[in-house]
PDB file of C-alpha atoms in Angstrom:
ATOM      1  CA  MET A   1     -17.549  15.558   8.496  1.00 44.00           C
ATOM      2  CA  LYS A   2     -17.063  15.093   4.779  1.00 50.00           C
ATOM      3  CA  LEU A   3     -14.408  12.597   3.725  1.00 54.00           C
ATOM      4  CA  ASN A   4     -11.544  13.702   1.516  1.00 65.00           C
ATOM      5  CA  LYS A   5     -10.985  11.852  -1.742  1.00 82.00           C
ATOM      6  CA  ASP A   6     -11.000   8.090  -1.574  1.00 93.00           C
ATOM      7  CA  ARG A   7      -7.616   6.381  -1.858  1.00 94.00           C
ATOM      8  CA  ALA A   8      -6.264   3.147  -3.273  1.00 97.00           C
ATOM      9  CA  THR A   9      -3.594   1.582  -1.045  1.00 94.00           C
ATOM     10  CA  ILE A  10      -1.487  -1.361  -2.210  1.00 96.00           C
ATOM     11  CA  ILE A  11       0.356  -4.083  -0.288  1.00 93.00           C
ATOM     12  CA  CYS A  12       3.256  -5.512  -2.310  1.00 93.00           C
ATOM     13  CA  ARG A  13       5.116  -8.480  -0.874  1.00 86.00           C
ATOM     14  CA  HIS A  14       8.736  -9.316  -1.676  1.00 84.00           C
ATOM     15  CA  GLY A  15       8.448 -12.573  -3.607  1.00 79.00           C
ATOM     16  CA  LYS A  16       8.809 -15.604  -1.376  1.00 71.00           C
ATOM     17  CA  GLN A  17       9.633 -13.386   1.592  1.00 68.00           C
ATOM     18  CA  THR A  18       5.943 -12.597   2.066  1.00 73.00           C
ATOM     19  CA  HIS A  19       6.537 -11.082   5.488  1.00 81.00           C
ATOM     20  CA  LYS A  20       8.381  -8.168   3.828  1.00 87.00           C
ATOM     21  CA  TRP A  21       6.166  -5.432   2.397  1.00 89.00           C
ATOM     22  CA  LEU A  22       7.073  -2.561   0.087  1.00 94.00           C
ATOM     23  CA  TRP A  23       7.184   0.827   1.834  1.00 93.00           C
ATOM     24  CA  VAL A  24       7.558   4.173   0.048  1.00 95.00           C
ATOM     25  CA  ARG A  25       8.053   7.757   1.123  1.00 93.00           C
ATOM     26  CA  LYS A  26       8.167  11.202  -0.360  1.00 93.00           C
ATOM     27  CA  SER A  27      11.152  13.431   0.296  1.00 92.00           C
ATOM     28  CA  LYS A  28      11.258  14.090   4.068  1.00 88.00           C
ATOM     29  CA  GLY A  29       7.926  12.252   4.419  1.00 89.00           C
ATOM     30  CA  ALA A  30       6.850   9.367   6.614  1.00 88.00           C
ATOM     31  CA  TRP A  31       6.952   5.808   5.284  1.00 91.00           C
ATOM     32  CA  THR A  32       3.688   4.494   3.888  1.00 91.00           C
ATOM     33  CA  LEU A  33       2.277   1.902   1.526  1.00 94.00           C
ATOM     34  CA  PRO A  34       2.138   2.739  -2.196  1.00 96.00           C
ATOM     35  CA  GLY A  35      -1.106   4.339  -3.323  1.00 96.00           C
ATOM     36  CA  GLY A  36      -2.959   7.566  -3.820  1.00 94.00           C
ATOM     37  CA  LYS A  37      -6.161   9.373  -4.655  1.00 95.00           C
ATOM     38  CA  ILE A  38      -8.815   7.821  -6.839  1.00 96.00           C
ATOM     39  CA  GLU A  39      -9.341  10.220  -9.733  1.00 95.00           C
ATOM     40  CA  PRO A  40     -12.811  11.089 -11.095  1.00 94.00           C
ATOM     41  CA  GLY A  41     -14.025   8.326 -13.405  1.00 94.00           C
ATOM     42  CA  GLU A  42     -11.577   5.743 -12.016  1.00 95.00           C
ATOM     43  CA  THR A  43     -12.505   2.613 -10.147  1.00 96.00           C
ATOM     44  CA  PRO A  44     -10.481   1.859  -7.002  1.00 97.00           C
ATOM     45  CA  MET A  45      -8.709  -0.958  -8.881  1.00 97.00           C
ATOM     46  CA  GLN A  46      -7.799   1.318 -11.795  1.00 97.00           C
ATOM     47  CA  ALA A  47      -6.412   3.839  -9.301  1.00 97.00           C
ATOM     48  CA  ALA A  48      -4.383   1.112  -7.575  1.00 97.00           C
ATOM     49  CA  GLU A  49      -2.889   0.011 -10.912  1.00 97.00           C
ATOM     50  CA  ARG A  50      -2.081   3.608 -11.898  1.00 97.00           C
ATOM     51  CA  GLU A  51      -0.611   4.617  -8.531  1.00 97.00           C
ATOM     52  CA  LEU A  52       1.533   1.492  -8.304  1.00 97.00           C
ATOM     53  CA  LEU A  53       2.945   2.140 -11.768  1.00 97.00           C
ATOM     54  CA  GLU A  54       3.449   5.898 -11.173  1.00 97.00           C
ATOM     55  CA  GLU A  55       5.161   5.502  -7.811  1.00 97.00           C
ATOM     56  CA  THR A  56       7.178   2.303  -8.294  1.00 97.00           C
ATOM     57  CA  GLY A  57       7.157   1.357 -11.973  1.00 96.00           C
ATOM     58  CA  LEU A  58       5.501  -1.954 -11.022  1.00 96.00           C
ATOM     59  CA  GLN A  59       2.662  -3.672 -12.846  1.00 95.00           C
ATOM     60  CA  ALA A  60       1.027  -6.392 -10.791  1.00 95.00           C
ATOM     61  CA  ASP A  61      -0.101  -9.655 -12.376  1.00 94.00           C
ATOM     62  CA  SER A  62      -3.263  -9.260 -10.325  1.00 93.00           C
ATOM     63  CA  LEU A  63      -4.739  -7.066  -7.607  1.00 95.00           C
ATOM     64  CA  THR A  64      -7.084  -8.367  -4.928  1.00 93.00           C
ATOM     65  CA  LEU A  65      -9.285  -6.076  -2.857  1.00 93.00           C
ATOM     66  CA  LEU A  66      -8.627  -7.007   0.783  1.00 90.00           C
ATOM     67  CA  MET A  67     -10.794  -4.438   2.545  1.00 89.00           C
ATOM     68  CA  ARG A  68     -12.197  -0.938   2.720  1.00 89.00           C
ATOM     69  CA  HIS A  69     -10.893   1.095   5.634  1.00 87.00           C
ATOM     70  CA  GLU A  70     -12.617   4.316   6.624  1.00 85.00           C
ATOM     71  CA  THR A  71     -10.933   6.984   8.718  1.00 81.00           C
ATOM     72  CA  SER A  72     -12.258  10.378   9.707  1.00 80.00           C
ATOM     73  CA  GLU A  73     -10.356  11.798   6.735  1.00 82.00           C
ATOM     74  CA  ARG A  74     -10.836   9.313   3.876  1.00 86.00           C
ATOM     75  CA  MET A  75     -11.782   5.871   2.631  1.00 91.00           C
ATOM     76  CA  HIS A  76      -8.938   3.505   1.742  1.00 91.00           C
ATOM     77  CA  TYR A  77      -9.485   0.645  -0.680  1.00 94.00           C
ATOM     78  CA  VAL A  78      -6.718  -1.771   0.292  1.00 93.00           C
ATOM     79  CA  PHE A  79      -5.395  -4.110  -2.398  1.00 94.00           C
ATOM     80  CA  GLU A  80      -2.785  -6.827  -2.429  1.00 92.00           C
ATOM     81  CA  ALA A  81      -0.595  -6.963  -5.529  1.00 94.00           C
ATOM     82  CA  GLU A  82       0.479 -10.345  -6.868  1.00 91.00           C
ATOM     83  CA  PHE A  83       3.666 -10.792  -8.901  1.00 91.00           C
ATOM     84  CA  ALA A  84       5.046 -13.869 -10.680  1.00 87.00           C
ATOM     85  CA  ASP A  85       8.575 -12.958  -9.521  1.00 88.00           C
ATOM     86  CA  ALA A  86       9.929 -10.775  -6.721  1.00 88.00           C
ATOM     87  CA  PRO A  87       9.042  -7.195  -7.679  1.00 92.00           C
ATOM     88  CA  GLN A  88      11.839  -4.778  -8.608  1.00 93.00           C
ATOM     89  CA  PRO A  89      10.476  -1.306  -7.807  1.00 95.00           C
ATOM     90  CA  LYS A  90      12.020   2.051  -8.662  1.00 95.00           C
ATOM     91  CA  ALA A  91      11.334   5.316  -6.841  1.00 94.00           C
ATOM     92  CA  ARG A  92       9.333   7.374  -9.352  1.00 93.00           C
ATOM     93  CA  HIS A  93       7.058  10.397  -9.539  1.00 87.00           C
ATOM     94  CA  GLU A  94       6.963  12.002  -6.077  1.00 92.00           C
ATOM     95  CA  ILE A  95       8.490   8.970  -4.333  1.00 96.00           C
ATOM     96  CA  ALA A  96      12.010   9.651  -3.041  1.00 95.00           C
ATOM     97  CA  ASP A  97      12.777   6.257  -1.527  1.00 94.00           C
ATOM     98  CA  TYR A  98      11.450   2.735  -1.117  1.00 94.00           C
ATOM     99  CA  ARG A  99      12.339  -0.392   0.840  1.00 92.00           C
ATOM    100  CA  PHE A 100      11.094  -3.864   1.568  1.00 92.00           C
ATOM    101  CA  ALA A 101      10.813  -4.456   5.302  1.00 88.00           C
ATOM    102  CA  HIS A 102       8.899  -6.454   7.855  1.00 85.00           C
ATOM    103  CA  LEU A 103       6.010  -4.516   9.351  1.00 82.00           C
ATOM    104  CA  ASP A 104       7.841  -4.312  12.695  1.00 79.00           C
ATOM    105  CA  GLN A 105      10.926  -2.874  10.982  1.00 82.00           C
ATOM    106  CA  ALA A 106       9.192  -0.187   8.934  1.00 81.00           C
ATOM    107  CA  PRO A 107      10.401   3.084  10.467  1.00 76.00           C
ATOM    108  CA  GLY A 108       8.198   6.098  11.119  1.00 82.00           C
ATOM    109  CA  LEU A 109       4.948   4.952   9.520  1.00 83.00           C
ATOM    110  CA  LYS A 110       2.122   7.437   9.015  1.00 80.00           C
ATOM    111  CA  SER A 111      -0.381   7.039  11.867  1.00 80.00           C
ATOM    112  CA  GLU A 112      -3.235   6.632   9.371  1.00 80.00           C
ATOM    113  CA  ILE A 113      -1.399   3.687   7.766  1.00 83.00           C
ATOM    114  CA  LYS A 114      -0.693   2.127  11.190  1.00 81.00           C
ATOM    115  CA  SER A 115      -4.425   2.231  11.893  1.00 81.00           C
ATOM    116  CA  LEU A 116      -5.227   0.715   8.491  1.00 82.00           C
ATOM    117  CA  ILE A 117      -2.750  -2.121   9.044  1.00 81.00           C
ATOM    118  CA  ARG A 118      -4.041  -2.856  12.565  1.00 81.00           C
ATOM    119  CA  SER A 119      -7.552  -3.050  11.158  1.00 82.00           C
ATOM    120  CA  LEU A 120      -6.474  -5.315   8.293  1.00 81.00           C
ATOM    121  CA  LEU A 121      -4.554  -7.693  10.548  1.00 78.00           C
ATOM    122  CA  ALA A 122      -7.459  -7.863  12.997  1.00 79.00           C
ATOM    123  CA  CYS A 123      -9.918  -9.021  10.348  1.00 75.00           C
ATOM    124  CA  ASP A 124      -7.760 -11.054   7.935  1.00 60.00           C
ATOM    125  CA  ARG A 125      -6.056 -14.053   9.575  1.00 62.00           C
ATOM    126  CA  THR A 126      -4.200 -15.051   6.411  1.00 61.00           C
ATOM    127  CA  THR A 127      -2.576 -11.615   6.107  1.00 59.00           C
ATOM    128  CA  ALA A 128      -1.900 -11.493   9.846  1.00 52.00           C
ATOM    129  CA  ALA A 129      -0.173 -14.895   9.744  1.00 57.00           C
ATOM    130  CA  SER A 130       1.933 -13.891   6.742  1.00 55.00           C
ATOM    131  CA  VAL A 131       3.632 -10.964   8.503  1.00 52.00           C
ATOM    132  CA  ARG A 132       4.826 -12.965  11.485  1.00 46.00           C
TER     133      ARG A 132
END
């Protein structure tokens, strides 16, 4: 099976409350992490920067690639965004709503994102410890 376009997916933590992540959703859509398709000619990091800005108005001080996660449908390049201060997102572009919430309190996550997060937490002890 051929994979659909690769995606950049970004984890944004809420300042010192590192156990709270930024979740976004389209109108009537499931909650997910910010991110989107990698356009032709873009690197995964460039796509992460662009998607974060388009969807939330945020510009990270730095982005760190945490992992690549392959599903039957696509490849996710998962980044963590670093900010000097607690980020102040705005719902932009196709995003209708956003919230900071603990992983256990994020309602109705896309199943593909649940799988990605399980995989990330299984292989990255630092990230796993930070969401508890």
